[in-house]
CSV table of C-alpha atoms and ligand atoms in Angstrom, one decimal:
chain,number,residue,atom,x,y,z
J,236,MET,CA,13.9,-25.9,-24.4
J,237,LYS,CA,16.0,-25.6,-27.1
J,238,ASN,CA,19.5,-26.8,-27.3
J,239,ILE,CA,22.2,-24.2,-27.0
J,240,VAL,CA,25.9,-25.8,-28.1
J,241,VAL,CA,28.2,-23.0,-26.8
J,242,LEU,CA,31.7,-22.8,-28.9
J,243,VAL,CA,35.0,-22.0,-27.1
J,244,SER,CA,38.6,-21.8,-27.4
J,245,GLY,CA,40.0,-20.3,-24.0
J,246,GLY,CA,38.9,-19.2,-20.4
J,247,GLY,CA,35.5,-19.6,-20.8
J,248,THR,CA,34.0,-16.3,-18.6
J,249,ASN,CA,31.5,-15.6,-20.9
J,250,LEU,CA,31.1,-19.5,-21.0
J,251,GLN,CA,30.9,-19.0,-16.8
J,252,ALA,CA,28.3,-15.8,-16.8
J,253,LEU,CA,25.8,-18.1,-19.5
J,254,ILE,CA,25.7,-21.5,-16.8
J,255,ASP,CA,26.0,-18.9,-14.2
J,256,ALA,CA,22.5,-17.2,-15.8
J,257,GLN,CA,21.0,-20.6,-16.2
J,258,ASN,CA,21.6,-22.0,-12.5
J,259,SER,CA,19.6,-18.9,-11.9
J,260,GLY,CA,17.0,-19.0,-14.5
J,261,ALA,CA,17.8,-16.2,-16.1
J,262,ILE,CA,18.0,-18.6,-19.7
J,263,LYS,CA,14.1,-19.5,-20.2
J,264,GLY,CA,13.5,-21.7,-23.1
J,265,GLY,CA,16.9,-23.1,-23.4
J,266,HIS,CA,19.3,-25.4,-21.7
J,267,ILE,CA,23.3,-25.7,-22.4
J,268,SER,CA,23.1,-29.0,-23.5
J,269,CYS,CA,27.1,-29.2,-25.1
J,270,VAL,CA,30.3,-27.2,-25.1
J,271,ILE,CA,32.8,-27.3,-28.2
J,272,SER,CA,36.2,-26.7,-27.9
J,273,SER,CA,38.9,-25.5,-30.8
J,274,LYS,CA,42.0,-26.3,-28.3
J,275,GLU,CA,42.9,-28.8,-26.1
J,276,GLY,CA,43.2,-28.0,-22.5
J,277,ALA,CA,41.3,-24.9,-22.7
J,278,TYR,CA,40.1,-23.4,-19.3
J,279,ALA,CA,36.3,-23.3,-20.5
J,280,LEU,CA,36.1,-27.1,-21.0
J,281,GLU,CA,36.8,-27.0,-17.1
J,282,ARG,CA,34.0,-24.9,-16.1
J,283,ALA,CA,32.0,-26.9,-18.3
J,284,LYS,CA,33.3,-30.4,-16.9
J,285,LYS,CA,32.2,-28.3,-13.2
J,286,ALA,CA,28.8,-27.5,-14.2
J,287,GLY,CA,28.6,-31.2,-15.6
J,288,ILE,CA,27.8,-30.0,-19.0
J,289,PRO,CA,29.0,-32.6,-21.8
J,290,THR,CA,32.4,-31.6,-23.9
J,291,VAL,CA,33.8,-32.0,-27.0
J,292,VAL,CA,36.7,-31.2,-28.2
J,293,ILE,CA,37.7,-30.9,-31.8
J,294,PRO,CA,41.1,-28.9,-32.7
J,295,ARG,CA,41.3,-26.1,-35.1
J,296,LYS,CA,45.1,-27.4,-35.9
J,297,ASN,CA,44.0,-30.8,-36.4
J,298,TYR,CA,42.5,-29.3,-39.6
J,299,PRO,CA,44.4,-27.6,-43.0
J,300,ASP,CA,41.7,-25.1,-43.6
J,301,LYS,CA,38.8,-23.3,-42.4
J,302,VAL,CA,36.7,-25.0,-44.8
J,303,SER,CA,37.2,-28.8,-43.7
J,304,TYR,CA,37.5,-27.6,-40.1
J,305,SER,CA,34.0,-25.9,-40.7
J,306,MET,CA,32.4,-29.8,-41.7
J,307,ALA,CA,33.8,-31.2,-38.9
J,308,LEU,CA,31.9,-28.8,-36.6
J,309,LEU,CA,28.9,-29.1,-39.1
J,310,GLU,CA,28.8,-33.1,-38.4
J,311,GLU,CA,29.1,-32.5,-34.8
J,312,LEU,CA,26.9,-29.7,-34.3
J,313,LYS,CA,23.8,-32.1,-36.0
J,314,LYS,CA,24.7,-34.6,-34.0
J,315,GLN,CA,24.1,-32.4,-31.0
J,316,GLN,CA,21.0,-31.4,-32.1
J,317,ALA,CA,21.9,-27.9,-32.0
J,318,ASP,CA,19.1,-25.0,-31.9
J,319,LEU,CA,21.6,-22.4,-31.2
J,320,ILE,CA,25.1,-22.2,-31.2
J,321,VAL,CA,26.7,-19.2,-28.9
J,322,LEU,CA,30.4,-18.6,-30.2
J,323,ALA,CA,31.6,-17.2,-26.5
J,324,GLY,CA,35.1,-16.5,-26.9
J,325,PHE,CA,35.6,-18.3,-29.9
J,326,MET,CA,38.5,-17.4,-32.0
J,327,THR,CA,38.0,-19.4,-35.1
J,328,ILE,CA,36.4,-18.2,-38.4
J,329,LEU,CA,33.7,-19.9,-39.1
J,330,ASP,CA,33.2,-21.5,-43.3
J,331,ARG,CA,29.8,-20.6,-45.3
J,332,CYS,CA,29.3,-24.2,-45.3
J,333,LEU,CA,28.3,-23.9,-42.0
J,334,THR,CA,26.9,-20.8,-41.6
J,335,SER,CA,24.2,-21.1,-44.2
J,336,GLU,CA,23.1,-24.3,-42.1
J,337,TYR,CA,22.0,-22.0,-39.4
J,338,PRO,CA,21.0,-18.8,-40.3
J,339,PHE,CA,20.0,-16.1,-37.4
J,340,LYS,CA,20.7,-19.4,-34.9
J,341,ILE,CA,24.6,-18.6,-34.2
J,342,ILE,CA,25.3,-15.8,-31.7
J,343,ASN,CA,29.1,-14.1,-31.3
J,344,VAL,CA,30.1,-12.0,-28.7
J,345,HIS,CA,32.8,-8.9,-30.0
J,346,PRO,CA,34.5,-7.0,-27.9
J,347,ALA,CA,33.8,-3.4,-29.4
J,348,LEU,CA,31.5,-1.5,-31.0
J,349,ILE,CA,30.3,-2.8,-34.4
J,350,PRO,CA,30.7,-1.7,-37.5
J,351,ALA,CA,34.1,-0.1,-35.3
J,352,PHE,CA,37.3,-2.0,-34.6
J,353,CYS,CA,35.7,-5.4,-36.3
J,354,GLY,CA,36.5,-7.8,-39.0
J,355,ASP,CA,39.7,-10.2,-39.9
J,356,GLY,CA,42.5,-9.4,-36.8
J,357,PHE,CA,40.4,-8.2,-34.9
J,358,TYR,CA,40.1,-10.9,-31.9
J,359,GLY,CA,40.8,-11.3,-27.9
J,360,ILE,CA,43.1,-8.3,-27.0
J,361,LYS,CA,44.0,-6.9,-30.1
J,362,VAL,CA,40.5,-5.6,-30.2
J,363,HIS,CA,40.9,-3.1,-27.4
J,364,GLU,CA,44.8,-2.7,-28.3
J,365,LYS,CA,43.3,-1.0,-31.4
J,366,VAL,CA,40.8,0.9,-29.7
J,367,LEU,CA,43.4,2.4,-27.4
J,368,GLU,CA,45.6,3.4,-30.0
J,369,TYR,CA,43.0,4.8,-32.0
J,370,GLY,CA,42.0,7.4,-29.2
J,371,VAL,CA,38.0,6.8,-29.2
J,372,LYS,CA,36.7,7.8,-26.2
J,373,VAL,CA,33.9,5.0,-25.5
J,374,SER,CA,34.1,1.3,-26.6
J,375,GLY,CA,32.1,-1.6,-25.7
J,376,ALA,CA,30.8,-5.3,-26.8
J,377,THR,CA,28.1,-6.2,-29.6
J,378,ILE,CA,26.2,-9.2,-29.4
J,379,HIS,CA,24.9,-10.3,-33.3
J,380,PHE,CA,24.3,-12.9,-35.7
J,381,VAL,CA,26.8,-14.7,-37.5
J,382,ASN,CA,26.6,-14.8,-41.2
J,383,GLU,CA,29.1,-15.3,-43.8
J,384,PHE,CA,31.0,-12.4,-43.1
J,385,THR,CA,33.3,-11.7,-40.5
J,386,ASP,CA,31.6,-9.9,-37.5
J,387,ALA,CA,28.6,-8.8,-40.2
J,388,GLY,CA,25.4,-9.9,-38.9
J,389,ALA,CA,22.6,-8.6,-37.2
J,390,ILE,CA,22.9,-6.5,-34.2
J,391,ILE,CA,21.3,-8.3,-31.6
J,392,LEU,CA,22.4,-6.0,-28.5
J,393,GLN,CA,25.5,-3.1,-27.9
J,394,GLY,CA,26.6,-2.1,-24.8
J,395,VAL,CA,29.0,1.1,-23.5
J,396,VAL,CA,32.0,1.6,-21.6
J,397,GLU,CA,34.0,4.9,-21.3
J,398,ILE,CA,37.6,4.6,-21.6
J,399,LYS,CA,39.8,5.9,-19.4
J,400,ASN,CA,42.4,8.3,-19.6
J,401,ASP,CA,44.7,5.5,-17.9
J,402,ASP,CA,43.5,2.2,-19.5
J,403,THR,CA,45.9,-0.5,-20.6
J,404,PRO,CA,44.0,-2.9,-23.0
J,405,GLU,CA,43.9,-5.9,-19.8
J,406,ILE,CA,41.9,-3.3,-18.0
J,407,LEU,CA,39.7,-2.3,-20.6
J,408,GLN,CA,38.9,-5.6,-21.7
J,409,LYS,CA,38.3,-6.5,-18.0
J,410,ARG,CA,35.8,-3.2,-17.5
J,411,ILE,CA,33.7,-4.7,-21.3
J,412,MET,CA,33.8,-7.9,-20.4
J,413,GLU,CA,32.0,-7.3,-16.5
J,414,GLN,CA,29.9,-4.1,-17.4
J,415,VAL,CA,28.4,-5.6,-21.0
J,416,GLU,CA,29.4,-9.3,-22.3
J,417,TRP,CA,28.4,-11.3,-19.1
J,418,LYS,CA,25.1,-9.7,-18.7
J,419,LEU,CA,24.4,-8.8,-22.6
J,420,LEU,CA,25.7,-12.4,-23.8
J,421,PRO,CA,23.0,-14.4,-21.7
J,422,LYS,CA,20.1,-11.5,-22.5
J,423,ALA,CA,20.6,-12.6,-25.9
J,424,VAL,CA,20.3,-16.2,-25.8
J,425,SER,CA,17.5,-15.7,-23.6
J,426,LEU,CA,15.8,-13.6,-25.5
J,427,PHE,CA,16.2,-16.0,-28.3
J,428,CYS,CA,15.3,-19.3,-26.3
J,429,GLN,CA,12.0,-17.3,-25.9
J,430,ASP,CA,11.7,-16.5,-29.5
J,431,ARG,CA,11.6,-12.7,-28.5
J,432,ILE,CA,13.8,-12.1,-31.5
J,433,THR,CA,12.6,-11.0,-34.9
J,434,ILE,CA,14.6,-10.5,-38.3
J,435,LYS,CA,12.9,-8.1,-40.5
J,436,ASP,CA,15.0,-6.7,-43.8
J,437,GLY,CA,18.3,-8.6,-42.1
J,438,LYS,CA,18.2,-6.7,-38.9
J,439,ALA,CA,17.0,-7.4,-35.6
J,440,TYR,CA,14.6,-6.3,-33.7
J,441,ILE,CA,13.5,-7.4,-29.9
J,442,ASP,CA,9.8,-8.2,-29.0
J,443,LEU,CA,9.1,-5.9,-26.0
U,186,GAR,C1,36.0,-12.2,-25.3
U,186,GAR,O1,36.3,-10.4,-25.2
U,186,GAR,C2,35.2,-12.1,-26.2
U,186,GAR,O2,34.3,-10.7,-26.4
U,186,GAR,C3,36.4,-11.9,-27.1
U,186,GAR,O3,37.4,-12.6,-26.8
U,186,GAR,C4,37.3,-12.9,-25.2
U,186,GAR,C5,37.0,-14.4,-25.2
U,186,GAR,O4,36.9,-14.7,-23.9
U,186,GAR,N1,36.2,-12.9,-28.5
U,186,GAR,C6,36.4,-12.4,-29.8
U,186,GAR,O5,37.2,-11.4,-30.0
U,186,GAR,C7,36.0,-13.0,-31.0
U,186,GAR,N2,35.7,-12.3,-32.0
U,186,GAR,P1,36.6,-15.7,-22.5
U,186,GAR,O6,37.2,-17.1,-23.4
U,186,GAR,O7,37.1,-15.4,-21.0
U,186,GAR,O8,35.2,-15.7,-22.8
């Protein structure tokens, strides 16, 4: 069984989707062994506690920069013997001192169709604001591996939703979470835990 460590910063609905998938037996070959939060008081911590999953808080605000924060996180991930790290609404950019230790072992969920509406400054509700501002007709979410560049690692899964004329950022965010994120994140985690993702020339392929 692979040890899955989930990193969170906020409400934790994606963490909840992973917990629900685990409880229904949909995550094969792995189990959530720990949840680490970058924020004290994040509701995601309550969700983990209710599910009986150990939690650790490493507050981002206690560290002067991303390097020192990533070093502290790395130490904890080693201690937890993480086989897979899932960024589920984790709002902190990781330094390469951490990402280089876990090549193709860190999975992120991004609430848009990469390579559009991603990179530094595109996170949370801001992504959906930019999408509506631009006027594109579809958006969605991307599950991808994390490398040293923001939102630039190999894409594992993507899902699309249509944009409606009266969408607000909040309505669009909710539709993308319900229809894409909460389904595809557990699916990608399960595929990883069953060793069903192959990397070739830096790209990810699902073994059918
Ligand atoms: C989700 O929509 C996730 O895709 C996004 O933040 C939200 C977190 O919600 N993540 C990012 O923007 C990361 N760049 P949650 O805490 O309820 O899972």
